[in-house]
Coordinates of N, CA and C in Angstrom, one line a residue:
M8 N 89.5 112.2 122.3 CA 88.9 113.2 121.5 C 89.5 113.1 120.1
S9 N 88.6 113.2 119.1 CA 89.0 113.1 117.7 C 89.0 114.4 117.0
G10 N 89.9 114.6 116.1 CA 90.0 115.9 115.4 C 89.2 115.9 114.1
D11 N 89.3 117.0 113.4 CA 88.5 117.1 112.2 C 89.3 117.0 110.9
G12 N 90.5 116.6 110.9 CA 91.4 116.5 109.8 C 92.1 117.8 109.4
T13 N 92.1 118.7 110.3 CA 92.8 120.0 110.0 C 94.3 119.8 109.8
V14 N 94.8 120.4 108.7 CA 96.2 120.3 108.3 C 96.9 121.6 108.6
S15 N 98.1 121.5 109.2 CA 98.9 122.7 109.4 C 100.3 122.3 108.8
S16 N 101.0 123.3 108.2 CA 102.4 123.0 107.8 C 103.2 124.3 108.0
W17 N 104.5 124.1 108.1 CA 105.4 125.2 108.5 C 106.5 125.3 107.5
E18 N 106.9 126.5 107.1 CA 108.0 126.7 106.3 C 109.3 126.4 107.1
A19 N 110.4 126.1 106.4 CA 111.6 125.6 107.0 C 112.1 126.6 108.1
A20 N 112.0 127.9 107.9 CA 112.5 128.9 108.8 C 111.6 128.9 110.1
D21 N 110.4 128.4 110.1 CA 109.5 128.4 111.2 C 109.3 127.1 111.9
R22 N 110.1 126.1 111.7 CA 109.9 124.8 112.2 C 110.5 124.6 113.6
G23 N 111.3 125.4 114.1 CA 111.9 125.3 115.4 C 112.9 124.2 115.5
E24 N 113.0 123.7 116.8 CA 114.0 122.7 117.1 C 113.5 121.3 116.7
P25 N 114.5 120.4 116.5 CA 114.1 119.0 116.2 C 113.3 118.3 117.4
V26 N 112.5 117.3 117.0 CA 111.8 116.5 117.9 C 112.5 115.1 117.9
R27 N 112.6 114.6 119.2 CA 113.2 113.3 119.3 C 112.3 112.5 120.3
L28 N 111.8 111.4 119.8 CA 111.0 110.5 120.6 C 111.8 109.3 121.0
V29 N 111.8 108.9 122.2 CA 112.5 107.8 122.7 C 111.6 107.0 123.6
G30 N 111.6 105.7 123.5 CA 110.8 104.8 124.3 C 110.9 103.4 124.0
K31 N 110.0 102.6 124.4 CA 110.0 101.2 124.1 C 108.7 100.8 123.4
D32 N 108.8 99.9 122.4 CA 107.6 99.5 121.7 C 106.8 98.4 122.6
F33 N 105.7 97.9 122.1 CA 104.9 97.0 122.9 C 105.5 95.6 123.1
A34 N 106.6 95.3 122.4 CA 107.3 94.1 122.6 C 108.5 94.3 123.6
G35 N 108.8 95.6 124.0 CA 109.9 95.9 124.9 C 111.1 96.4 124.2
A36 N 111.1 96.5 122.9 CA 112.3 96.9 122.1 C 112.5 98.4 122.2
D37 N 113.7 98.9 122.2 CA 114.0 100.3 122.2 C 113.6 101.0 120.9
V38 N 113.1 102.2 121.0 CA 112.8 103.0 119.8 C 113.3 104.4 120.0
D39 N 114.0 104.9 119.0 CA 114.6 106.2 119.2 C 114.7 106.9 117.8
T40 N 113.8 107.9 117.6 CA 113.8 108.6 116.3 C 115.1 109.4 116.1
G41 N 115.9 109.6 117.1 CA 117.2 110.2 116.9 C 118.1 109.5 115.9
A42 N 117.9 108.2 115.8 CA 118.6 107.3 114.8 C 118.2 107.6 113.4
W43 N 117.1 108.3 113.2 CA 116.6 108.6 111.8 C 116.9 110.0 111.3
V44 N 117.6 110.8 112.1 CA 117.9 112.1 111.6 C 118.6 112.0 110.2
G45 N 118.1 112.8 109.3 CA 118.6 112.7 107.9 C 117.5 112.1 107.0
D46 N 116.6 111.4 107.7 CA 115.4 110.8 107.0 C 114.1 111.5 107.4
V47 N 113.1 111.4 106.6 CA 111.8 111.9 106.9 C 111.1 110.9 107.9
V48 N 110.4 111.4 108.9 CA 109.7 110.6 109.9 C 108.3 111.0 109.9
V49 N 107.4 110.0 110.0 CA 106.0 110.2 110.2 C 105.6 109.6 111.5
I50 N 105.0 110.4 112.4 CA 104.6 110.0 113.7 C 103.0 110.0 113.7
N51 N 102.4 108.9 114.2 CA 101.0 108.8 114.3 C 100.6 108.4 115.7
T52 N 99.7 109.2 116.3 CA 99.2 108.8 117.6 C 97.9 108.0 117.4
W53 N 97.7 107.0 118.2 CA 96.6 106.1 118.0 C 96.3 105.3 119.3
Y54 N 95.2 104.7 119.4 CA 94.9 103.6 120.3 C 93.9 102.7 119.7
A55 N 93.8 101.5 120.2 CA 93.1 100.4 119.5 C 91.6 100.6 119.4
A56 N 91.0 101.2 120.3 CA 89.5 101.4 120.3 C 89.1 102.7 119.6
C57 N 90.0 103.4 119.0 CA 89.8 104.7 118.3 C 89.2 104.4 116.9
P58 N 87.9 104.8 116.7 CA 87.4 104.5 115.3 C 88.2 105.2 114.2
P59 N 88.5 106.5 114.2 CA 89.3 107.0 113.1 C 90.7 106.4 113.0
C60 N 91.2 105.9 114.1 CA 92.5 105.3 114.0 C 92.4 104.0 113.2
R61 N 91.4 103.3 113.4 CA 91.1 102.0 112.7 C 90.9 102.3 111.2
V62 N 90.2 103.3 110.9 CA 89.9 103.7 109.5 C 91.1 104.1 108.8
E63 N 92.0 104.9 109.4 CA 93.2 105.4 108.7 C 94.3 104.4 108.7
S64 N 94.3 103.3 109.5 CA 95.4 102.4 109.5 C 95.8 101.8 108.2
P65 N 94.9 101.4 107.3 CA 95.4 100.9 106.0 C 96.1 101.9 105.2
D66 N 95.7 103.2 105.3 CA 96.4 104.3 104.5 C 97.8 104.5 105.1
L67 N 98.0 104.4 106.4 CA 99.3 104.5 107.0 C 100.2 103.4 106.6
V68 N 99.6 102.2 106.6 CA 100.4 101.0 106.2 C 100.8 101.1 104.8
A69 N 99.9 101.5 103.9 CA 100.3 101.6 102.5 C 101.4 102.7 102.3
A70 N 101.2 103.8 102.9 CA 102.3 104.8 102.8 C 103.6 104.4 103.4
A71 N 103.6 103.7 104.5 CA 104.8 103.2 105.1 C 105.5 102.2 104.1
Q72 N 104.7 101.4 103.5 CA 105.3 100.4 102.5 C 105.8 101.1 101.2
D73 N 105.0 102.1 100.7 CA 105.3 102.8 99.5 C 106.6 103.6 99.7
Y74 N 106.8 104.2 100.8 CA 107.9 105.1 101.0 C 109.1 104.5 101.7
A75 N 109.1 103.2 102.1 CA 110.2 102.6 102.8 C 111.5 102.7 102.0
A76 N 111.4 102.5 100.7 CA 112.6 102.5 99.8 C 113.2 103.9 99.8
E77 N 112.5 104.9 100.1 CA 113.0 106.3 100.1 C 113.5 106.7 101.5
G78 N 113.5 105.7 102.4 CA 114.1 106.0 103.7 C 113.1 106.7 104.7
V79 N 111.8 106.7 104.4 CA 110.8 107.4 105.3 C 110.5 106.4 106.4
H80 N 110.6 106.8 107.6 CA 110.3 106.0 108.8 C 109.0 106.4 109.4
F81 N 108.2 105.4 109.8 CA 106.9 105.6 110.5 C 107.1 105.1 111.9
I82 N 106.4 105.8 112.8 CA 106.4 105.4 114.2 C 105.0 105.7 114.8
G83 N 104.4 104.8 115.5 CA 103.2 105.1 116.3 C 103.5 105.5 117.7
V84 N 102.6 106.2 118.3 CA 102.6 106.6 119.7 C 101.3 106.3 120.3
N85 N 101.3 105.4 121.3 CA 100.1 105.0 122.0 C 100.2 105.1 123.5
G86 N 99.5 106.1 124.1 CA 99.6 106.3 125.5 C 98.4 105.7 126.2
T87 N 97.5 105.0 125.5 CA 96.3 104.6 126.1 C 96.3 103.1 126.4
D88 N 96.8 102.3 125.5 CA 96.6 100.8 125.6 C 97.8 100.2 126.3
D89 N 97.5 99.0 126.8 CA 98.6 98.1 127.2 C 98.9 97.2 126.0
A90 N 99.9 96.3 126.2 CA 100.3 95.4 125.1 C 99.2 94.5 124.7
G91 N 98.3 94.1 125.6 CA 97.2 93.2 125.4 C 96.2 93.8 124.4
A92 N 96.1 95.1 124.3 CA 95.2 95.8 123.4 C 95.9 96.2 122.1
A93 N 97.1 96.7 122.3 CA 97.9 97.3 121.2 C 98.4 96.2 120.2
Q94 N 98.9 95.1 120.7 CA 99.5 94.1 119.8 C 98.5 93.5 118.9
P95 N 97.3 93.1 119.4 CA 96.3 92.6 118.4 C 96.0 93.6 117.3
F96 N 95.9 94.9 117.7 CA 95.6 95.9 116.7 C 96.7 95.9 115.6
E97 N 98.0 95.9 116.1 CA 99.1 95.9 115.2 C 99.1 94.7 114.3
R98 N 98.8 93.6 114.8 CA 98.7 92.3 114.0 C 97.6 92.4 113.0
N99 N 96.4 92.8 113.5 CA 95.2 92.8 112.7 C 95.4 93.8 111.5
F100 N 96.0 94.9 111.7 CA 96.2 95.9 110.6 C 97.5 95.8 109.9
E101 N 98.3 94.7 110.3 CA 99.6 94.5 109.7 C 100.5 95.7 109.7
I102 N 100.6 96.3 110.9 CA 101.4 97.6 111.0 C 102.9 97.2 110.9
P103 N 103.6 97.7 109.9 CA 105.0 97.3 109.7 C 106.0 98.2 110.4
Y104 N 105.6 99.0 111.3 CA 106.5 99.9 112.0 C 106.2 99.9 113.5
P105 N 107.2 100.3 114.3 CA 107.0 100.2 115.8 C 106.1 101.3 116.3
S106 N 105.5 101.1 117.5 CA 104.8 102.1 118.2 C 105.4 102.2 119.6
I107 N 105.6 103.4 120.0 CA 106.1 103.6 121.4 C 104.9 103.4 122.4
H108 N 105.1 102.6 123.4 CA 104.2 102.4 124.5 C 104.4 103.6 125.4
D109 N 103.5 104.6 125.3 CA 103.8 105.9 125.9 C 102.9 106.1 127.2
A110 N 102.8 105.1 128.0 CA 102.0 105.2 129.2 C 102.3 106.3 130.1
D111 N 103.6 106.7 130.1 CA 104.0 107.9 131.0 C 103.9 109.2 130.3
G112 N 103.5 109.2 129.0 CA 103.3 110.5 128.3 C 104.6 111.2 127.8
T113 N 105.7 110.5 127.9 CA 107.0 111.2 127.6 C 107.1 111.5 126.1
A114 N 106.6 110.6 125.2 CA 106.7 110.9 123.8 C 105.8 112.1 123.4
I115 N 104.6 112.0 123.9 CA 103.6 113.1 123.6 C 104.2 114.4 124.2
A116 N 104.8 114.4 125.3 CA 105.4 115.6 125.9 C 106.4 116.2 125.0
A117 N 107.3 115.3 124.4 CA 108.3 115.8 123.4 C 107.7 116.5 122.3
L118 N 106.5 116.0 121.8 CA 105.8 116.6 120.7 C 105.2 117.9 121.1
Q119 N 104.6 117.9 122.3 CA 103.8 119.1 122.8 C 104.7 120.3 122.8
G120 N 106.0 120.1 123.1 CA 106.9 121.2 123.1 C 107.1 121.9 121.7
R121 N 106.8 121.1 120.7 CA 107.0 121.6 119.3 C 105.7 121.9 118.5
V122 N 104.8 121.0 118.7 CA 103.5 121.0 118.0 C 102.4 120.4 118.9
P123 N 101.3 121.1 119.2 CA 100.3 120.5 120.0 C 99.7 119.3 119.4
V124 N 99.5 118.3 120.2 CA 98.7 117.1 119.9 C 97.4 117.2 120.5
E125 N 96.4 117.7 119.8 CA 95.1 118.1 120.4 C 94.0 117.0 120.3
A126 N 94.3 115.9 119.5 CA 93.4 114.8 119.3 C 94.1 113.6 119.0
V127 N 93.4 112.5 119.1 CA 93.9 111.2 118.6 C 92.9 110.7 117.6
P128 N 93.3 110.4 116.4 CA 94.7 110.4 115.9 C 95.2 111.8 115.5
T129 N 96.5 112.0 115.7 CA 97.2 113.1 115.1 C 98.4 112.5 114.4
T130 N 98.7 113.1 113.2 CA 99.8 112.6 112.4 C 100.8 113.8 112.2
V131 N 102.0 113.6 112.5 CA 103.1 114.6 112.4 C 104.1 114.1 111.4
V132 N 104.5 115.0 110.5 CA 105.6 114.7 109.5 C 106.8 115.6 109.9
L133 N 107.9 114.9 110.2 CA 109.2 115.6 110.5 C 110.1 115.6 109.2
D134 N 110.7 116.8 109.1 CA 111.7 116.9 107.9 C 112.9 116.1 108.2
R135 N 113.9 116.2 107.3 CA 115.1 115.4 107.5 C 116.0 115.9 108.7
Q136 N 115.7 117.1 109.2 CA 116.4 117.5 110.4 C 115.7 117.1 111.7
G137 N 114.5 116.5 111.6 CA 113.7 116.1 112.7 C 112.8 117.2 113.2
R138 N 112.6 118.2 112.4 CA 111.7 119.3 112.8 C 110.3 119.1 112.2
V139 N 109.3 119.7 112.9 CA 107.9 119.5 112.4 C 107.6 120.3 111.2
L140 N 107.4 119.5 110.1 CA 107.0 120.1 108.8 C 105.5 120.3 108.7
G141 N 104.7 119.3 109.2 CA 103.3 119.3 109.1 C 102.6 118.5 110.1
R142 N 101.3 118.8 110.3 CA 100.5 118.1 111.3 C 99.1 117.9 110.8
I143 N 98.5 116.7 110.9 CA 97.1 116.5 110.6 C 96.4 116.1 111.9
I144 N 95.4 116.9 112.3 CA 94.7 116.6 113.5 C 93.4 115.8 113.1
G145 N 93.3 114.6 113.7 CA 92.2 113.7 113.3 C 92.5 112.8 112.2
R146 N 91.5 112.1 111.7 CA 91.7 111.1 110.6 C 92.4 111.8 109.4
L147 N 93.4 111.2 108.9 CA 94.2 111.8 107.8 C 93.5 111.4 106.5
D148 N 93.8 112.3 105.6 CA 93.5 112.1 104.1 C 94.8 111.6 103.6
P149 N 94.7 110.4 102.9 CA 96.0 109.8 102.5 C 96.7 110.7 101.4
T150 N 96.0 111.4 100.6 CA 96.6 112.3 99.6 C 97.4 113.4 100.3
T151 N 96.8 114.0 101.4 CA 97.4 115.0 102.1 C 98.7 114.5 102.8
L152 N 98.6 113.3 103.4 CA 99.8 112.7 104.0 C 100.9 112.6 103.0
R153 N 100.6 112.1 101.9 CA 101.6 111.9 100.8 C 102.2 113.2 100.3
E154 N 101.3 114.2 100.3 CA 101.8 115.5 99.9 C 102.9 116.1 100.9
L155 N 102.6 115.9 102.2 CA 103.5 116.3 103.2 C 104.8 115.6 103.1
I156 N 104.7 114.2 103.0 CA 105.9 113.4 102.8 C 106.7 113.8 101.6
D157 N 106.0 114.0 100.5 CA 106.7 114.4 99.3 C 107.4 115.8 99.4
T158 N 106.8 116.7 100.1 CA 107.4 118.0 100.4 C 108.7 117.8 101.2
A159 N 108.6 117.0 102.2 CA 109.8 116.7 103.1 C 110.9 116.1 102.3
L160 N 110.5 115.1 101.4 CA 111.5 114.4 100.6 C 112.2 115.3 99.6
A161 N 111.5 116.3 99.1 CA 112.0 117.2 98.1 C 113.0 118.2 98.6
E162 N 113.0 118.4 99.9 CA 113.9 119.4 100.5 C 115.3 118.8 100.6
A163 N 116.3 119.7 100.5 CA 117.7 119.2 100.6 C 118.0 118.6 101.9
P164 N 118.7 117.5 101.9 CA 119.1 116.9 103.2 C 119.9 117.8 104.1

């Protein structure tokens, strides 16, 4: 199911508890967003055959590259594909960040406790404490994503 690009954001007092995603990427390496507490984190749900995921991938790649020097971390979450579908997508779109292979739904469950993931793609921006600052349901607008990241970066660590 694809969303309509709806954006939600929360003030610091309303963000709740931190989100931590733990899993393995499609090459079998460990991924743990807990190592990034203190930095801004962008989480994007996707799967290889998802048309809006394919369209927004270049914008995510550009943002990941543009914000890397500022310590912003990007991570994908894919609960649909196996490595045979996911890895060619990652190579084709030159994705510079890991994606959790979420076949058991653990990563999505961690998000669901803090912010509903109602569609794929969904993009979530975590503040420096790991709390949900904003969410975009469906294909993201790159300007909106950058505004959410800039808001998170502007907040005191």
